[in-house]
Tab-separated table of C-alpha atoms and ligand atoms in Angstrom:
chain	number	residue	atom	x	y	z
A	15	UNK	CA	13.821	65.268	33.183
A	16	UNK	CA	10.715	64.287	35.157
A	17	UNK	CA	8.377	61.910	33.041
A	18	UNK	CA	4.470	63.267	32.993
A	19	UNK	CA	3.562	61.116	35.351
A	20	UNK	CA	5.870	62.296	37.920
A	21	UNK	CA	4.483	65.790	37.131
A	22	UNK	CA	0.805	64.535	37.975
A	23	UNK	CA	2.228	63.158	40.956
A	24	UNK	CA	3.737	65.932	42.476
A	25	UNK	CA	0.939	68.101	41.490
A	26	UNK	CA	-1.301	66.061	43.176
A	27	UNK	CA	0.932	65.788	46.533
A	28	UNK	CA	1.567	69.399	46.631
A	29	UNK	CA	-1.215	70.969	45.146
A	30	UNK	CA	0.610	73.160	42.774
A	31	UNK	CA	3.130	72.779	40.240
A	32	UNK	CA	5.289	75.089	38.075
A	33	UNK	CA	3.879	76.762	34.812
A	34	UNK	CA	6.717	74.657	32.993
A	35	UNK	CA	5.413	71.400	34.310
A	36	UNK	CA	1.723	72.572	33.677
A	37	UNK	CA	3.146	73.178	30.089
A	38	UNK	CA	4.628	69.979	29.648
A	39	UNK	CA	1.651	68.151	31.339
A	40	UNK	CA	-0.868	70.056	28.385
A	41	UNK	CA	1.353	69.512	25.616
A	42	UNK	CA	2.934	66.338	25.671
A	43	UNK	CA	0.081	64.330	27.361
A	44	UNK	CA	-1.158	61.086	25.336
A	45	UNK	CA	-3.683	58.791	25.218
A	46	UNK	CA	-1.965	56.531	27.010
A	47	UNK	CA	-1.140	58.879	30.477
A	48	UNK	CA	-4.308	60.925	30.149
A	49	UNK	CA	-6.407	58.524	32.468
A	50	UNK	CA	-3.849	58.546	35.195
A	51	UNK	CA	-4.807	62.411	35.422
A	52	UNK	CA	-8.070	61.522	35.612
A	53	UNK	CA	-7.891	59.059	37.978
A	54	UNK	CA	-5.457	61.091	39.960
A	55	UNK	CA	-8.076	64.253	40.307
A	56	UNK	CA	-10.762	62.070	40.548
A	57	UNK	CA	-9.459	60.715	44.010
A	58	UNK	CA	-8.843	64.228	44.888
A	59	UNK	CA	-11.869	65.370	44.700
A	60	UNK	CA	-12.988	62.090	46.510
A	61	UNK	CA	-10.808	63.191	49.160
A	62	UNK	CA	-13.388	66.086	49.995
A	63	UNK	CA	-16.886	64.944	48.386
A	64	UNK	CA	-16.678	61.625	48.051
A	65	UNK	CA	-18.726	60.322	45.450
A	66	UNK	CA	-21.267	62.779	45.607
A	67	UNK	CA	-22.205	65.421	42.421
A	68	UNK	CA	-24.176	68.548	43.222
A	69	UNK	CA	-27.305	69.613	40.962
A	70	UNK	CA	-27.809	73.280	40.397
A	71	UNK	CA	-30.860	74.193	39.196
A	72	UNK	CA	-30.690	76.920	36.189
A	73	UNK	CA	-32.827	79.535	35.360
A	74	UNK	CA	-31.465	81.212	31.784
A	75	UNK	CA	-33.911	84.630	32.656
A	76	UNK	CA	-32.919	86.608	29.786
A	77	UNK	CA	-31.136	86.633	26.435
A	78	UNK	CA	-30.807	90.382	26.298
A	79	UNK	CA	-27.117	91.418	26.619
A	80	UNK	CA	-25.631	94.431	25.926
A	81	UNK	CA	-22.120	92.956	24.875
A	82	UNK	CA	-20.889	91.868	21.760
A	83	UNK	CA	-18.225	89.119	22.761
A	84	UNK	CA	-16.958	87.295	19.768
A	85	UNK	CA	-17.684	83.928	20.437
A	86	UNK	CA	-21.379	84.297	22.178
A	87	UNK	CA	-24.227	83.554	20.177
A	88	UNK	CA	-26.191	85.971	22.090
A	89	UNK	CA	-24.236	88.670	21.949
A	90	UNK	CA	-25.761	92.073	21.315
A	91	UNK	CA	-25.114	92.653	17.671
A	92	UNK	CA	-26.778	89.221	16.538
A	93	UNK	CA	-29.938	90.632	15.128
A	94	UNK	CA	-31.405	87.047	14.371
A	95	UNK	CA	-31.751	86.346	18.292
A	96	UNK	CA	-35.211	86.498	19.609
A	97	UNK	CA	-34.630	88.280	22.862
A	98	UNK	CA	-36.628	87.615	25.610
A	99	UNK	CA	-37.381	87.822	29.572
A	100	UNK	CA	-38.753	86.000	31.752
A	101	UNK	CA	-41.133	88.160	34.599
A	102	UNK	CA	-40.380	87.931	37.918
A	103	UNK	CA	-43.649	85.573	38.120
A	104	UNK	CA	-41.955	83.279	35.720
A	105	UNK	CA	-38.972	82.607	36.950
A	106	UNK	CA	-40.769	82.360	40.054
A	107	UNK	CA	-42.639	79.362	38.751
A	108	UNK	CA	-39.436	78.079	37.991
A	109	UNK	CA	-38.171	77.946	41.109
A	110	UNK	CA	-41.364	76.289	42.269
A	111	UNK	CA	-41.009	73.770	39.718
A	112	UNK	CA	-37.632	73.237	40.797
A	113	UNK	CA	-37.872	73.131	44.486
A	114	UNK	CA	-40.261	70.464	43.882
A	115	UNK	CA	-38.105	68.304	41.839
A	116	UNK	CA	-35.331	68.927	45.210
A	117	UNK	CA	-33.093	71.450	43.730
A	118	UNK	CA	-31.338	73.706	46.590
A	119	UNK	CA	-29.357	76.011	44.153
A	120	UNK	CA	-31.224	78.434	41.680
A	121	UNK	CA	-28.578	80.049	39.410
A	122	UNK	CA	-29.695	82.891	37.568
A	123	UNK	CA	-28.509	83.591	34.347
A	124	UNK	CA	-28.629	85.901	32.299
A	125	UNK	CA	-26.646	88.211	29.779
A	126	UNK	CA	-25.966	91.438	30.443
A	127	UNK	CA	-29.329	93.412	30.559
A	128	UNK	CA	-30.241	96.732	31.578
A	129	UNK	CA	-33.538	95.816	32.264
A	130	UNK	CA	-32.511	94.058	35.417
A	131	UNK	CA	-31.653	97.247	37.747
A	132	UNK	CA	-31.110	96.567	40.857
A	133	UNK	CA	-33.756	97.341	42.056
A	134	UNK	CA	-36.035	94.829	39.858
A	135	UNK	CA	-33.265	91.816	40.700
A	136	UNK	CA	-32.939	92.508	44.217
A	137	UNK	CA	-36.155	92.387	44.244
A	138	UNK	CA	-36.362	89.312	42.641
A	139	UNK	CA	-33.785	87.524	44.523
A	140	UNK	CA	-35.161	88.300	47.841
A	141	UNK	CA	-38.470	86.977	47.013
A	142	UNK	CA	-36.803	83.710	46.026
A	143	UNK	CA	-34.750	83.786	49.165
A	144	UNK	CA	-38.188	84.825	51.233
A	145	UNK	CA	-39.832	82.045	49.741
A	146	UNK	CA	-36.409	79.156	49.885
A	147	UNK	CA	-34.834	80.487	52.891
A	148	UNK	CA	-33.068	77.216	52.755
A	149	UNK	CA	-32.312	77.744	48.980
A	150	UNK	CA	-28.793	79.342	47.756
A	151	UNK	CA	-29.098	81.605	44.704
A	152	UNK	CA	-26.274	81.574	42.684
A	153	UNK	CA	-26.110	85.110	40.025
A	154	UNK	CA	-24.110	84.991	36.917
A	155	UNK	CA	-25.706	88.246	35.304
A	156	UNK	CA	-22.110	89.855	34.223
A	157	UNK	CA	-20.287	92.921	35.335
A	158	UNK	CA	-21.762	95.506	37.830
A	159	UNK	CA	-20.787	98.004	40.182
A	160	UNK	CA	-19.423	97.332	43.423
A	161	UNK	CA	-22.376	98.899	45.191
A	162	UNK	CA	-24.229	96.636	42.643
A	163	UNK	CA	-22.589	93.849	44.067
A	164	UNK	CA	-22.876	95.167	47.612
A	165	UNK	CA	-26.621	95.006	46.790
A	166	UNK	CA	-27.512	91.859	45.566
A	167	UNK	CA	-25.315	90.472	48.275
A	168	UNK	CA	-27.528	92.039	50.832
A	169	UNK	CA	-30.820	90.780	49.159
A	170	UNK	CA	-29.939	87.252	49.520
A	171	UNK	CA	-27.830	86.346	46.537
A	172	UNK	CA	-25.236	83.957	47.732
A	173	UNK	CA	-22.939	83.014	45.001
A	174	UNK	CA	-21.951	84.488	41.709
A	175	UNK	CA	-20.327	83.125	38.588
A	176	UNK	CA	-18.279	85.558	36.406
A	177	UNK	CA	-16.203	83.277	34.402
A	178	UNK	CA	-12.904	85.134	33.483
A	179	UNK	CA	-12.933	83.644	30.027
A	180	UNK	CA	-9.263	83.997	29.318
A	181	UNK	CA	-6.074	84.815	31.427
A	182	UNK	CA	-4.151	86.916	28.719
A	183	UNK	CA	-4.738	89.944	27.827
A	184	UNK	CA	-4.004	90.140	24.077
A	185	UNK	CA	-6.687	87.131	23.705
A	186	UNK	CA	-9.056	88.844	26.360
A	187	UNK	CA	-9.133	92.050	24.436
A	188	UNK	CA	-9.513	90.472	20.643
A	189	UNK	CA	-12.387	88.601	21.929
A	190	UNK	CA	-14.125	90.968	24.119
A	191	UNK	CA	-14.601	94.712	22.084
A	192	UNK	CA	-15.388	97.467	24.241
A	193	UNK	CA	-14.768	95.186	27.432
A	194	UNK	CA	-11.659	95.862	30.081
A	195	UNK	CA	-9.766	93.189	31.112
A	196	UNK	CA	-8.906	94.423	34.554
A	197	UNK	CA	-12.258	95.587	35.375
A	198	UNK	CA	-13.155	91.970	34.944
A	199	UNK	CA	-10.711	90.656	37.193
A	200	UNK	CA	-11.359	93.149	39.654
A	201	UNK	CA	-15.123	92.135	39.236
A	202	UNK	CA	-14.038	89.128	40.760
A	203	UNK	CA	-12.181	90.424	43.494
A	204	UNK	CA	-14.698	92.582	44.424
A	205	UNK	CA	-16.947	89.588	44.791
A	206	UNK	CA	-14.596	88.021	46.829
A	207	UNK	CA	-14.581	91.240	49.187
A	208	UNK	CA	-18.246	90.975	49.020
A	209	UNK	CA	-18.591	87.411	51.187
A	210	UNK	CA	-19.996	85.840	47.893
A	211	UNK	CA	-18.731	82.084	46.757
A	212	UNK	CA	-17.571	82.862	43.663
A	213	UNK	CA	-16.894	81.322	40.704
A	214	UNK	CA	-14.302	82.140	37.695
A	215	UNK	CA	-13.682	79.895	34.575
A	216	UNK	CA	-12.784	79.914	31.090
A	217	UNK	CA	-13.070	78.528	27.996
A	218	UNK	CA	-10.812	75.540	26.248
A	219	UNK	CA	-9.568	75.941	22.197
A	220	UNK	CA	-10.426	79.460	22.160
A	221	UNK	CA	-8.883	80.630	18.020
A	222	UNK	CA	-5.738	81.559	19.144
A	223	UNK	CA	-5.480	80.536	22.411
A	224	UNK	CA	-1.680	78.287	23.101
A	225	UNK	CA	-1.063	75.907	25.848
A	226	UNK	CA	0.475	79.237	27.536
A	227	UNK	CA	-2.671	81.075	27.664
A	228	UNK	CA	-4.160	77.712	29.156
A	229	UNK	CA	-1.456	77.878	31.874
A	230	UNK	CA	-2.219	81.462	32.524
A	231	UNK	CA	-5.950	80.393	33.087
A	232	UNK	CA	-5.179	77.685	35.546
A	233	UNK	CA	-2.619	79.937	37.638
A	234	UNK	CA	-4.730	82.535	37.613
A	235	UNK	CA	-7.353	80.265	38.929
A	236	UNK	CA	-4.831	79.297	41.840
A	237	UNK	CA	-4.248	82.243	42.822
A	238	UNK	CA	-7.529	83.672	43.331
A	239	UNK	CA	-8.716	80.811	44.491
A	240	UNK	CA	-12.532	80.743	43.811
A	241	UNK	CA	-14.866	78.746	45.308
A	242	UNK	CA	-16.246	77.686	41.818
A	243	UNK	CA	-14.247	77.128	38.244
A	244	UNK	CA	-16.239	76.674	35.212
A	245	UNK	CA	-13.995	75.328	32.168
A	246	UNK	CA	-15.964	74.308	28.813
A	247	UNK	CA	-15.037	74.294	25.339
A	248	UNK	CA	-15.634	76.543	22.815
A	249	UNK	CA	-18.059	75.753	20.705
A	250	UNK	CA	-18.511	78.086	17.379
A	251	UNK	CA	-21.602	79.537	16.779
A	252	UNK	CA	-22.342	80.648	12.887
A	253	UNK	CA	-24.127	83.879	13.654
A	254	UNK	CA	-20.678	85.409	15.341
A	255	UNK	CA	-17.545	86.924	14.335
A	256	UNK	CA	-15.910	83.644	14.937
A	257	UNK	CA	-18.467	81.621	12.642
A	258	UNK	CA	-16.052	78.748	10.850
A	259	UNK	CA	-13.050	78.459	13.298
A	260	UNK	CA	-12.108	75.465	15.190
A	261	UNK	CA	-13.421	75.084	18.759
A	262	UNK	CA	-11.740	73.061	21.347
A	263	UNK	CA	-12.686	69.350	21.985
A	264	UNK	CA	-13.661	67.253	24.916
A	265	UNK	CA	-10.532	65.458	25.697
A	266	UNK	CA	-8.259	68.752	26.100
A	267	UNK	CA	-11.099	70.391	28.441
A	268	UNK	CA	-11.380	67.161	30.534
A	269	UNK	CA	-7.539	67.262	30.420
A	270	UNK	CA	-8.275	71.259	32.177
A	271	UNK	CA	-10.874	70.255	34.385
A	272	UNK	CA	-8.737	67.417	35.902
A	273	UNK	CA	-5.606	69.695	36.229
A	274	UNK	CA	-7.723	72.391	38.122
A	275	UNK	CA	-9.014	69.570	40.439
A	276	UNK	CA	-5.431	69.066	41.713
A	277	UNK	CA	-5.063	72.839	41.676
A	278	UNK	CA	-7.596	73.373	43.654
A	279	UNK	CA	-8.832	70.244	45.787
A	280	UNK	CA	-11.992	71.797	46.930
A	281	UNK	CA	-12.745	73.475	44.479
A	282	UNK	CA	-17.163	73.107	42.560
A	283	UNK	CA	-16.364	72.123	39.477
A	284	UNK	CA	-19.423	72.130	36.857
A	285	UNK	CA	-19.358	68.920	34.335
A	286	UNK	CA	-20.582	71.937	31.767
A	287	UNK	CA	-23.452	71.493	29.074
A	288	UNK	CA	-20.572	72.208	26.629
A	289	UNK	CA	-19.166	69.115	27.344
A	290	UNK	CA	-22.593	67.210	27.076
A	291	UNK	CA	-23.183	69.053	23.100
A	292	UNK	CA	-19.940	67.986	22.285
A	293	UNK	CA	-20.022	64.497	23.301
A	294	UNK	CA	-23.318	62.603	24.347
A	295	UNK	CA	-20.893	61.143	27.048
A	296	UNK	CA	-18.977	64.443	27.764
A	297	UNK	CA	-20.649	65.114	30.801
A	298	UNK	CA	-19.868	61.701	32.489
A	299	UNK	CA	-16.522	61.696	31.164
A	300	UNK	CA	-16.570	65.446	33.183
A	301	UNK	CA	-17.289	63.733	36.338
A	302	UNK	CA	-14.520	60.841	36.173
A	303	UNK	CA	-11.886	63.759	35.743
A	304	UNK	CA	-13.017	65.571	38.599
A	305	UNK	CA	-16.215	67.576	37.682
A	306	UNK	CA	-18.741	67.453	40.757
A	307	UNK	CA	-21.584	69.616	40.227
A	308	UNK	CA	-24.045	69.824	37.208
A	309	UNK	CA	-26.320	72.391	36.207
A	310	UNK	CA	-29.630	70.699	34.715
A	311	UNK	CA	-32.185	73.204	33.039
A	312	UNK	CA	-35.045	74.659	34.928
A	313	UNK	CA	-35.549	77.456	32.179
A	314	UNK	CA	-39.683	76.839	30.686
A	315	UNK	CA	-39.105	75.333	27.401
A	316	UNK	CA	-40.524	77.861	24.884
A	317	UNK	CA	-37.454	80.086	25.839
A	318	UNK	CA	-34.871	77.437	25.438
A	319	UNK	CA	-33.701	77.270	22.046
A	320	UNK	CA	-33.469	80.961	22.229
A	321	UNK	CA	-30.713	81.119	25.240
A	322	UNK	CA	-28.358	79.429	22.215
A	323	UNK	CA	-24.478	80.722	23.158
A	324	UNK	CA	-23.170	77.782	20.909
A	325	UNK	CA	-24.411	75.782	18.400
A	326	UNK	CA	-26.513	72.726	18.999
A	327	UNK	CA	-26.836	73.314	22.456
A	328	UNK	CA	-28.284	70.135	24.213
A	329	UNK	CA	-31.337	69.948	25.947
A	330	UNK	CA	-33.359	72.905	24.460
A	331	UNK	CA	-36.921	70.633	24.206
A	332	UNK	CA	-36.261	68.928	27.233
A	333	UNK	CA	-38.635	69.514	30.379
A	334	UNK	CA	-37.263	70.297	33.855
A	335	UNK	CA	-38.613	67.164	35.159
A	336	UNK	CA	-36.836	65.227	31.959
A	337	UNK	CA	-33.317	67.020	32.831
A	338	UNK	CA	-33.682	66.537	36.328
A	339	UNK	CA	-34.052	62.270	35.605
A	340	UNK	CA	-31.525	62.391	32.693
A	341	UNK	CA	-28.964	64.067	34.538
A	342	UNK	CA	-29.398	61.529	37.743
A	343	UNK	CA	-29.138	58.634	35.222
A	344	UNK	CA	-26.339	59.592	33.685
A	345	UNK	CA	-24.988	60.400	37.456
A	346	UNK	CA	-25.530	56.739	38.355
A	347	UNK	CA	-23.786	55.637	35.525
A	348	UNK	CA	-21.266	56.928	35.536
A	349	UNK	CA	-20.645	55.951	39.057
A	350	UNK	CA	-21.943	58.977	41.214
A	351	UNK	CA	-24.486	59.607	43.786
A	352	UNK	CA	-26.521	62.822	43.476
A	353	UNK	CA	-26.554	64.769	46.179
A	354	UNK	CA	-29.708	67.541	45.979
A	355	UNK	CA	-28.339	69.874	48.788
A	356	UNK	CA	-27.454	72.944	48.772
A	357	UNK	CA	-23.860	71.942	48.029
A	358	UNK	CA	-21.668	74.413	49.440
A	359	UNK	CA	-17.915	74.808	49.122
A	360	UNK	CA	-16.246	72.301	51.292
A	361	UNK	CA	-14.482	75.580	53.116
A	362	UNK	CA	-18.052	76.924	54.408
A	363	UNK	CA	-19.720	76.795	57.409
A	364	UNK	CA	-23.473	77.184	56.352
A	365	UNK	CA	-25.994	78.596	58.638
A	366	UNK	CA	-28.470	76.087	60.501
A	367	UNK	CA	-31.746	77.052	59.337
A	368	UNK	CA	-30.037	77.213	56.040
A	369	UNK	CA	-29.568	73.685	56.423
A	370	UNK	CA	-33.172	72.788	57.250
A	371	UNK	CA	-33.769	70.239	54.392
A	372	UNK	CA	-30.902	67.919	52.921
A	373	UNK	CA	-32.089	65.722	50.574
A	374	UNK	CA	-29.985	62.946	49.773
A	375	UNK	CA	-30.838	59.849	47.568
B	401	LIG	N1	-18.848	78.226	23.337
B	401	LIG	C1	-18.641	77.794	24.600
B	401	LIG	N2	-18.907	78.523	25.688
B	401	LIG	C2	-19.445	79.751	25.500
B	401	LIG	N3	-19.788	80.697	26.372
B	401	LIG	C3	-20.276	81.751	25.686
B	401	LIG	N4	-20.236	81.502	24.364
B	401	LIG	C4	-19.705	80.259	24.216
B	401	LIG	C5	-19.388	79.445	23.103
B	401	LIG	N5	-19.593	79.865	21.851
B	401	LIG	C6	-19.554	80.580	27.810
B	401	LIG	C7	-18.756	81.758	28.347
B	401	LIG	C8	-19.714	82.396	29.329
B	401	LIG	C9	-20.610	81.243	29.712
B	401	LIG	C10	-21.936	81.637	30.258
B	401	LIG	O1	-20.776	80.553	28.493
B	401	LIG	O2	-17.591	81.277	29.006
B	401	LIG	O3	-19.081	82.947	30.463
B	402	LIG	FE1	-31.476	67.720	29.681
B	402	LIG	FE2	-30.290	65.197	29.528
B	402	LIG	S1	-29.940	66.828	30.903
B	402	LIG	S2	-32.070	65.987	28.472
């Protein structure tokens, strides 16, 4: 039988690997091999960005959400969140404040809010796209319609992140009342169909989830092939269903991270904010296993603490301009160069005047 190692290699010469060797890979990985996957997806993703991380600059717009999923500390039902939005003048002073400190990305997030018709978010994203036209907005605002989509596309929007949270259905549906698990998938799809770069992603130590349901993720996330993974770990949150269970820890999502690197050479992968609450080095660590893009915080700071999905979330007091040096440092250190562009997808071809300014330092 083939050691682990010999699965990481052929893995990372072929770019794929059966669901039994991604099996054996997440359960019987130690200590002692665990770097060698690192090291082996960090040259991967060398192979196409070199030592370069993206920053994304993120706007959290609005806590409303009209979902209840189980592990989300924002989630509808939580009565003790205090909801808010930011007006389109806000988060337009966000994006000022951000293009000044060289961000190229906005991503807009936001749970899933009414409030934001399409009208009022097309609206806003093609003043931010009037205003950046050498900006890429990024949307990660949930399920919507096709023509929703269709939409938001046309106005400018240029990326959106819809993580797929899980792979199996049993787990999908327990965690995610009154959701459908193929309407999310074909969400994602339909973005696809759309021309947006998308991004999928899911979360690590999940209650319940096996190394099986992990497998599903990652060959799910072959096969559709997004532009963008995101892959954090659950972190409980006490005013949820799931108050008191487990989470997942830092070593078995860096562990997913690197194996979706050699899934997926080209893939953006966020070093998450999870990863950072969980471990003051978990971001870094991100980054040596293949991470290349993180996602500072442009959001104004009296909203912060109240965009809480987990507990202890990092950063909630911290200024833009604090994130935006924090984040470099920690770059540096860890052996990175930051690259403030608009960072697309190795794959794309990106437009000229879209091009105009690319800051590197
Ligand atoms: N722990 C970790 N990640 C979470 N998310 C939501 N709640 C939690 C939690 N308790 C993730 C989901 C969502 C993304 C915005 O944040 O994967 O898609
Ligand atoms: Fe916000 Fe470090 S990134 S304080």
């Amino acid at each position: 039988m083939a050691t682990i190692k010999e699965l990481i290699d052929s893995l990372y010469e072929n770019e794929d690997l059966s669901d039994e060797g991604l099996h054996r890979i997440i359960t019987e990985m130690d200590a002692e091999t665990a770097p060698y996957l690192f090291e082996k997806a960090l040259e991967k993703k060398s192979n196409f960005y070199k030592d370069t991380v993206y920053m994304r600059g993120l706007i959290e717009f609005t806590n409303y959400c009209k979902q209840n999923c189980a592990y989300c500390g924002i989630r509808g039902k939580n009565s003790k969140v205090d909801r808010y939005r930011l007006s389109k003048e806000m988060i337009m002073n966000c994006c000022e404040e951000g293009y000044a400190l060289g961000y190229r990305t906005f991503v807009m997030q936001g749970g899933e809010d009414p409030f934001f018709t399409d009208e009022v978010l097309c609206d806003i994203v093609s003043t931010i796209k009037a205003t950046y036209p050498d900006c890429a907005i990024t949307l990660s605002v949930g399920e919507r319609s096709r023509e929703s989509y269709a939409a938001l596309k046309a106005a400018g929007a240029d990326r959106y992140l819809l993580r797929h949270e899980t792979a199996t259905k049993a787990l999908y549906d327990a965690l995610h009342p009154g959701m459908s698990f193929e309407n999310r998938r074909n969400c994602l799809y339909t973005l696809k169909e759309l021309g947006f770069q998308v991004g999928a992603g899911f979360m690590v130590g999940l209650p319940n989830q096996t190394p099986a349901d992990l497998v599903a993720d990652l060959r799910f996330i072959k096969t559709l092939a997004p532009e963008m993974v995101g892959i954090g770990p659950y972190i409980p949150h006490d005013e949820t269903p799931l108050k008191g269970s487990k989470g997942g820890t830092v070593e078995e999502t860096l562990i997913m991270v690197a194996l979706a690197r050699l899934l997926l050479p080209k893939a953006l992968l966020p070093s998450t904010t999870a990863m950072g609450t969980l471990d003051p080095k978990g971001r870094e660590k991100a980054l040596k296993a293949g991470a290349n893009v993180v996602m500072p915080n442009l959001s104004p700071t009296d909203v912060r603490e109240k965009y809480e999905l987990y507990k202890d979330k990092i950063c909630t007091g911290d200024e833009a301009a604090h994130c935006r040096q924090c984040i470099e440092g920690r770059i540096k250190s860890a052996g990175f160069r930051v690259d403030m562009g608009r960072g697309d997808h190795a794959s794309i071809q990106v437009p000229e005047e879209a091009q105009a300014v690319q800051i590197k330092i």
